[in-house]
Short mmCIF file of C-alpha atoms in Angstrom, two decimals:
data_model
loop_
_atom_site.label_atom_id
_atom_site.label_comp_id
_atom_site.label_asym_id
_atom_site.label_seq_id
_atom_site.Cartn_x
_atom_site.Cartn_y
_atom_site.Cartn_z
CA MET A 1 -42.37 -42.21 162.54
CA THR A 2 -42.32 -39.89 159.60
CA ALA A 3 -44.84 -38.63 157.16
CA SER A 4 -44.99 -40.45 153.88
CA GLY A 5 -47.45 -39.70 151.16
CA GLY A 6 -49.86 -38.18 153.59
CA GLY A 7 -49.91 -41.30 155.72
CA PHE A 8 -47.79 -42.68 158.49
CA ARG A 9 -44.55 -44.54 158.15
CA TRP A 10 -43.17 -45.99 161.33
CA ASP A 11 -39.43 -45.79 161.43
CA PRO A 12 -38.21 -45.79 165.01
CA ALA A 13 -34.77 -47.13 164.09
CA ARG A 14 -34.02 -44.14 161.97
CA LEU A 15 -35.05 -41.77 164.69
CA ARG A 16 -32.40 -43.28 166.91
CA GLU A 17 -29.65 -41.95 164.71
CA PRO A 18 -27.95 -39.07 166.47
CA SER A 19 -28.47 -35.74 164.87
CA PRO A 20 -25.74 -33.19 165.44
CA ALA A 21 -27.09 -29.73 165.90
CA VAL A 22 -26.10 -26.33 167.10
CA VAL A 23 -27.96 -24.35 169.68
CA ARG A 24 -29.10 -21.54 167.48
CA ALA A 25 -31.01 -19.16 169.61
CA VAL A 26 -32.99 -18.74 172.69
CA LEU A 27 -35.84 -16.42 173.11
CA PRO A 28 -35.86 -13.93 175.94
CA ASP A 29 -36.26 -14.82 179.52
CA GLU A 30 -39.68 -16.32 179.24
CA VAL A 31 -38.31 -19.42 177.60
CA ARG A 32 -34.65 -19.25 178.46
CA ALA A 33 -35.11 -21.33 181.54
CA PHE A 34 -36.80 -24.13 179.77
CA ARG A 35 -35.39 -24.79 176.43
CA ALA A 36 -32.85 -24.20 173.82
CA VAL A 37 -33.53 -24.26 170.16
CA VAL A 38 -31.43 -26.33 167.88
CA ASP A 39 -30.74 -25.62 164.26
CA PRO A 40 -31.61 -28.63 162.16
CA ALA A 41 -29.96 -27.06 159.15
CA ALA A 42 -26.65 -27.49 160.90
CA ALA A 43 -27.16 -31.18 161.30
CA ALA A 44 -24.73 -33.32 159.40
CA ARG A 45 -27.60 -35.62 158.75
CA GLY A 46 -31.15 -35.20 159.84
CA VAL A 47 -33.25 -37.73 161.61
CA ALA A 48 -36.10 -37.48 159.18
CA ASP A 49 -37.07 -36.34 155.74
CA SER A 50 -38.70 -33.21 156.95
CA ALA A 51 -36.50 -31.07 159.08
CA PRO A 52 -36.81 -31.65 162.78
CA THR A 53 -37.66 -28.43 164.38
CA THR A 54 -37.14 -28.04 168.03
CA PHE A 55 -36.30 -30.12 170.96
CA PRO A 56 -38.49 -31.54 172.35
CA ALA A 57 -41.18 -30.23 170.04
CA ARG A 58 -40.10 -32.72 167.42
CA LEU A 59 -42.93 -34.85 168.63
CA GLN A 60 -45.44 -32.30 167.55
CA THR A 61 -44.14 -31.48 164.15
CA LEU A 62 -42.29 -34.52 162.98
CA ASP A 63 -42.89 -37.73 164.79
CA VAL A 64 -46.62 -37.58 164.70
CA PRO A 65 -47.66 -35.75 161.56
CA GLY A 66 -50.84 -33.88 162.09
CA LEU A 67 -50.61 -34.16 165.80
CA CYS A 68 -50.89 -30.44 166.23
CA LEU A 69 -53.83 -30.30 163.94
CA PRO A 70 -57.22 -30.29 165.56
CA SER A 71 -58.44 -32.51 162.75
CA ALA A 72 -56.25 -35.22 164.17
CA GLY A 73 -58.23 -34.96 167.35
CA VAL A 74 -55.63 -34.40 170.01
CA VAL A 75 -57.22 -35.45 173.24
CA HIS A 76 -54.39 -35.07 175.64
CA ALA A 77 -50.71 -34.33 175.66
CA ALA A 78 -48.16 -34.48 178.42
CA GLN A 79 -44.42 -34.10 178.64
CA GLU A 80 -41.88 -34.95 181.27
CA VAL A 81 -38.60 -33.15 180.90
CA ALA A 82 -35.51 -33.91 182.95
CA TYR A 83 -32.27 -31.98 183.10
CA PRO A 84 -29.69 -34.47 184.38
CA ALA A 85 -26.75 -32.13 183.84
CA GLY A 86 -28.44 -29.37 185.77
CA ARG A 87 -27.49 -26.62 183.40
CA LEU A 88 -28.83 -24.62 180.53
CA LEU A 89 -27.54 -24.82 177.02
CA ALA A 90 -25.55 -21.98 175.59
CA VAL A 91 -26.22 -20.33 172.28
CA GLY A 92 -23.70 -21.70 169.84
CA GLU A 93 -23.18 -24.85 171.83
CA ARG A 94 -22.97 -27.98 169.73
CA VAL A 95 -25.24 -30.76 170.83
CA SER A 96 -26.38 -34.11 169.58
CA VAL A 97 -30.04 -35.04 169.46
CA VAL A 98 -31.66 -38.43 169.32
CA GLY A 99 -35.26 -39.47 169.56
CA TRP A 100 -37.28 -42.60 169.25
CA LEU A 101 -40.71 -44.01 169.63
CA GLU A 102 -41.01 -45.72 172.94
CA SER A 103 -44.44 -47.17 172.45
CA VAL A 104 -47.55 -46.93 170.36
CA ARG A 105 -50.85 -48.36 171.44
CA ARG A 106 -53.71 -48.23 169.03
CA ARG A 107 -57.30 -49.10 169.54
CA GLY A 108 -59.19 -48.29 166.42
CA ARG A 109 -58.67 -44.66 165.62
CA LEU A 110 -57.34 -43.87 169.06
CA ALA A 111 -53.59 -43.93 169.52
CA ILE A 112 -51.43 -43.30 172.55
CA VAL A 113 -47.94 -42.49 171.42
CA VAL A 114 -44.89 -42.11 173.63
CA VAL A 115 -41.78 -40.51 172.17
CA VAL A 116 -38.47 -39.98 173.91
CA ASN A 117 -36.08 -37.25 172.86
CA GLN A 118 -32.61 -36.74 174.28
CA MET A 119 -30.07 -34.01 173.89
CA TRP A 120 -26.47 -34.89 174.63
CA ALA A 121 -23.39 -32.76 174.96
CA TRP A 122 -21.41 -32.79 171.77
CA ARG A 123 -18.32 -34.91 171.46
CA GLU A 124 -16.09 -35.12 168.48
CA ASP A 125 -16.95 -38.76 168.02
CA SER A 126 -20.65 -37.89 167.93
CA ALA A 127 -20.36 -37.31 164.22
CA ALA A 128 -19.17 -40.87 163.76
CA GLY A 129 -22.71 -41.99 164.38
CA GLY A 130 -24.17 -44.60 166.59
CA ALA A 131 -26.22 -43.72 169.59
CA GLY A 132 -23.87 -45.80 171.69
CA ARG A 133 -21.18 -43.21 171.21
CA GLN A 134 -23.34 -40.80 173.08
CA ASP A 135 -22.94 -42.72 176.28
CA GLU A 136 -19.70 -41.00 177.08
CA ALA A 137 -21.12 -37.53 176.78
CA PRO A 138 -23.30 -35.93 179.43
CA LEU A 139 -27.01 -36.26 178.90
CA LEU A 140 -28.31 -32.72 179.00
CA VAL A 141 -32.02 -33.08 178.51
CA GLU A 142 -34.41 -35.97 178.27
CA CYS A 143 -38.03 -35.52 177.32
CA ARG A 144 -40.75 -38.14 177.33
CA SER A 145 -43.84 -37.04 175.47
CA THR A 146 -47.17 -38.78 175.68
CA VAL A 147 -50.05 -37.93 173.45
CA MET A 148 -53.44 -39.39 172.88
CA VAL A 149 -54.82 -38.69 169.46
CA THR A 150 -57.68 -39.69 167.29
CA LEU A 151 -56.10 -40.58 164.01
CA PRO A 152 -57.48 -39.19 160.77
CA GLU A 153 -59.76 -41.46 158.81
CA GLU A 154 -57.21 -42.12 156.08
CA VAL A 155 -54.68 -43.34 158.61
CA HIS A 156 -57.16 -45.54 160.33
CA ALA A 157 -58.13 -47.06 157.02
CA MET B 1 -51.56 -18.27 202.18
CA THR B 2 -51.74 -14.86 200.62
CA PRO B 3 -49.41 -14.55 197.68
CA THR B 4 -46.45 -12.34 198.29
CA ALA B 5 -45.53 -9.48 196.03
CA GLY B 6 -42.20 -8.88 194.39
CA PRO B 7 -39.12 -11.05 194.81
CA TRP B 8 -39.50 -14.02 197.07
CA PHE B 9 -36.81 -14.49 199.69
CA GLY B 10 -36.11 -17.38 201.94
CA ALA B 11 -36.87 -21.05 201.93
CA PRO B 12 -40.45 -21.89 201.05
CA ALA B 13 -42.83 -24.00 203.06
CA PRO B 14 -45.43 -26.40 201.77
CA GLY B 15 -48.62 -24.57 200.94
CA GLU B 16 -46.96 -21.30 200.12
CA GLU B 17 -48.03 -19.71 196.89
CA LEU B 18 -45.90 -17.93 194.37
CA PRO B 19 -46.98 -14.44 193.41
CA PRO B 20 -49.30 -14.74 190.40
CA GLN B 21 -47.95 -13.34 187.19
CA GLU B 22 -49.97 -12.23 184.21
CA PHE B 23 -48.95 -12.34 180.60
CA VAL B 24 -50.49 -11.92 177.20
CA LEU B 25 -48.91 -13.52 174.19
CA THR B 26 -49.12 -11.68 170.91
CA ALA B 27 -49.14 -12.92 167.34
CA GLU B 28 -45.70 -11.36 167.05
CA ASP B 29 -44.50 -13.50 169.97
CA LEU B 30 -45.67 -16.56 168.08
CA ARG B 31 -43.92 -15.46 164.90
CA ARG B 32 -40.69 -14.88 166.77
CA TYR B 33 -40.95 -18.21 168.47
CA ALA B 34 -41.65 -19.94 165.17
CA ASP B 35 -38.53 -18.39 163.71
CA ALA B 36 -36.39 -19.38 166.64
CA SER B 37 -37.74 -22.88 166.95
CA GLY B 38 -38.37 -23.67 163.31
CA ASP B 39 -41.91 -24.69 164.16
CA HIS B 40 -43.83 -22.85 161.47
CA ASN B 41 -46.98 -24.90 161.75
CA PRO B 42 -49.60 -22.51 160.35
CA ILE B 43 -52.01 -23.15 163.19
CA HIS B 44 -49.66 -20.89 165.16
CA LEU B 45 -49.29 -18.26 162.47
CA ASP B 46 -52.23 -18.05 160.09
CA ASP B 47 -55.75 -17.42 161.35
CA ARG B 48 -57.33 -18.63 158.13
CA VAL B 49 -55.50 -21.94 158.18
CA ALA B 50 -56.09 -22.36 161.88
CA ARG B 51 -59.82 -21.96 161.34
CA GLU B 52 -59.74 -24.43 158.50
CA PHE B 53 -58.35 -26.93 160.97
CA GLY B 54 -61.16 -26.32 163.36
CA LEU B 55 -59.72 -23.67 165.63
CA LYS B 56 -62.69 -21.32 165.46
CA ASP B 57 -60.88 -18.53 167.28
CA GLY B 58 -57.83 -18.64 165.07
CA ILE B 59 -54.19 -19.27 165.87
CA ILE B 60 -52.98 -20.81 169.10
CA ALA B 61 -49.66 -20.51 170.90
CA HIS B 62 -46.96 -23.15 170.62
CA GLY B 63 -47.22 -25.49 173.56
CA MET B 64 -43.49 -25.23 174.12
CA LEU B 65 -43.68 -21.47 174.36
CA VAL B 66 -46.31 -21.63 177.08
CA MET B 67 -44.38 -24.40 178.79
CA GLY B 68 -41.28 -22.24 178.73
CA ARG B 69 -43.14 -19.35 180.29
CA LEU B 70 -44.36 -21.56 183.06
CA ALA B 71 -40.96 -23.10 183.74
CA ALA B 72 -39.27 -19.73 183.78
CA TYR B 73 -41.88 -18.36 186.16
CA VAL B 74 -41.19 -20.98 188.80
CA SER B 75 -37.45 -21.06 188.18
CA ALA B 76 -37.24 -17.30 188.67
CA ALA B 77 -39.03 -17.55 191.99
CA ALA B 78 -36.65 -20.28 193.06
CA GLY B 79 -33.57 -18.50 191.82
CA ALA B 80 -32.81 -21.61 189.82
CA GLU B 81 -31.24 -21.59 186.41
CA ALA B 82 -33.41 -24.51 185.37
CA PRO B 83 -35.55 -27.14 187.04
CA ALA B 84 -34.24 -30.61 187.64
CA SER B 85 -37.39 -31.94 186.06
CA LEU B 86 -40.66 -30.68 184.78
CA ALA B 87 -43.84 -32.61 184.04
CA VAL B 88 -46.45 -30.77 182.04
CA ARG B 89 -49.94 -31.47 180.81
CA PHE B 90 -51.44 -29.49 177.99
CA ARG B 91 -55.14 -29.33 178.64
CA ALA B 92 -56.33 -26.54 176.39
CA PRO B 93 -54.86 -24.16 173.83
CA VAL B 94 -53.57 -20.73 174.75
CA ARG B 95 -54.51 -18.05 172.26
CA PRO B 96 -52.69 -14.79 171.61
CA GLY B 97 -54.41 -11.75 172.96
CA VAL B 98 -55.94 -13.60 175.87
CA ALA B 99 -54.73 -12.58 179.30
CA MET B 100 -53.33 -15.55 181.20
CA VAL B 101 -52.19 -15.96 184.78
CA LEU B 102 -49.32 -18.06 186.06
CA THR B 103 -49.73 -19.47 189.53
CA GLY B 104 -47.69 -21.83 191.66
CA ARG B 105 -47.90 -23.55 195.01
CA VAL B 106 -45.20 -25.31 196.98
CA VAL B 107 -46.29 -28.85 197.71
CA SER B 108 -43.19 -30.30 199.35
CA VAL B 109 -39.75 -29.32 200.58
CA GLU B 110 -36.91 -31.74 201.25
CA GLY B 111 -33.75 -29.87 201.99
CA ALA B 112 -33.12 -27.56 199.09
CA GLN B 113 -35.27 -29.60 196.75
CA VAL B 114 -38.69 -28.16 196.25
CA VAL B 115 -41.72 -29.42 194.39
CA VAL B 116 -44.05 -26.79 192.99
CA GLU B 117 -47.34 -27.33 191.24
CA ALA B 118 -47.95 -24.59 188.74
CA ALA B 119 -50.59 -23.67 186.21
CA VAL B 120 -51.45 -21.35 183.39
CA ALA B 121 -55.08 -20.30 183.35
CA PRO B 122 -57.17 -17.58 181.73
CA ARG B 123 -57.28 -14.44 183.84
CA ALA B 124 -61.00 -14.28 183.18
CA GLY B 125 -61.41 -17.60 184.94
CA GLY B 126 -61.94 -21.15 183.91
CA ALA B 127 -59.94 -24.31 183.88
CA PRO B 128 -56.15 -24.20 183.52
CA ALA B 129 -54.80 -24.53 180.02
CA VAL B 130 -51.54 -26.00 181.26
CA THR B 131 -50.60 -27.63 184.54
CA ALA B 132 -47.14 -28.66 185.64
CA THR B 133 -45.04 -30.10 188.41
CA TRP B 134 -41.71 -28.33 188.80
CA VAL B 135 -38.94 -30.03 190.77
CA GLY B 136 -35.70 -28.27 191.50
CA GLN B 137 -33.28 -26.67 193.90
CA TRP B 138 -34.44 -23.58 195.73
CA ARG B 139 -31.52 -21.19 195.51
CA VAL B 140 -32.99 -17.90 196.65
CA ALA B 141 -31.05 -16.68 199.67
CA ALA B 142 -32.65 -16.59 203.07
CA ALA B 143 -34.49 -13.39 203.83
CA ALA B 144 -32.53 -10.62 205.46
CA THR B 145 -35.38 -9.60 207.67
#
């Protein structure tokens, strides 16, 4: 789902395209143990019009425009992060990122959105595209994000 | 159980509590995190914009930054590089300049795998802003006592 003209445009297929990225930096110890930051500018092709920012924060800033904004009425947010490879990412490490909408349930202005993001170890064939190519590379991080939001009036309309 | 002070040695037992740890995020922390993450949403950086969006007290910390603090807190106690999994709920914003306290409690131990419930709450009291379940290997060596 990407922003389009101030509204919402659902495009889960596009989000499935792998996005090569480079681990750009990590902040000091307080976040080192949790996350790495990827550089979307290094991506051969992005997963959305606006640059994806971080993994797994893409949910907040890309997949659900306005989600961070109180005006959108965020009621609840939860994330489940798994580290199947059992290791941290290194600065400068090349990775491949994919993400997709798992489900969207809407009841009036209320929406419960589930987004899955994955970060895979880089392989040379990652650039060839196709999420299926990622199967051969170790899955480093998987994040399932669930948010409940009250959509803005214009979206509801 | 009374929280211990300093490094924690030895295998934990259910019910044991991690030593609380205080922290205060600053606006500069948020700017640095925005630069590193690329998340320049102004509700994290600009008080005026944040207020326009209904945050009457101004900017709030990135959820991922707070989540990272929490994960690192438990991982450090466990001597683990990273958790095997982490489930987090964001219940309320964390604002810069507000003293927060990290707490954790061991809820189960199976071999080296430990489950810890952790939270970030205002030092002044009140409901946690973030709660989490940390699952991982406990790698801190047994105490040499």
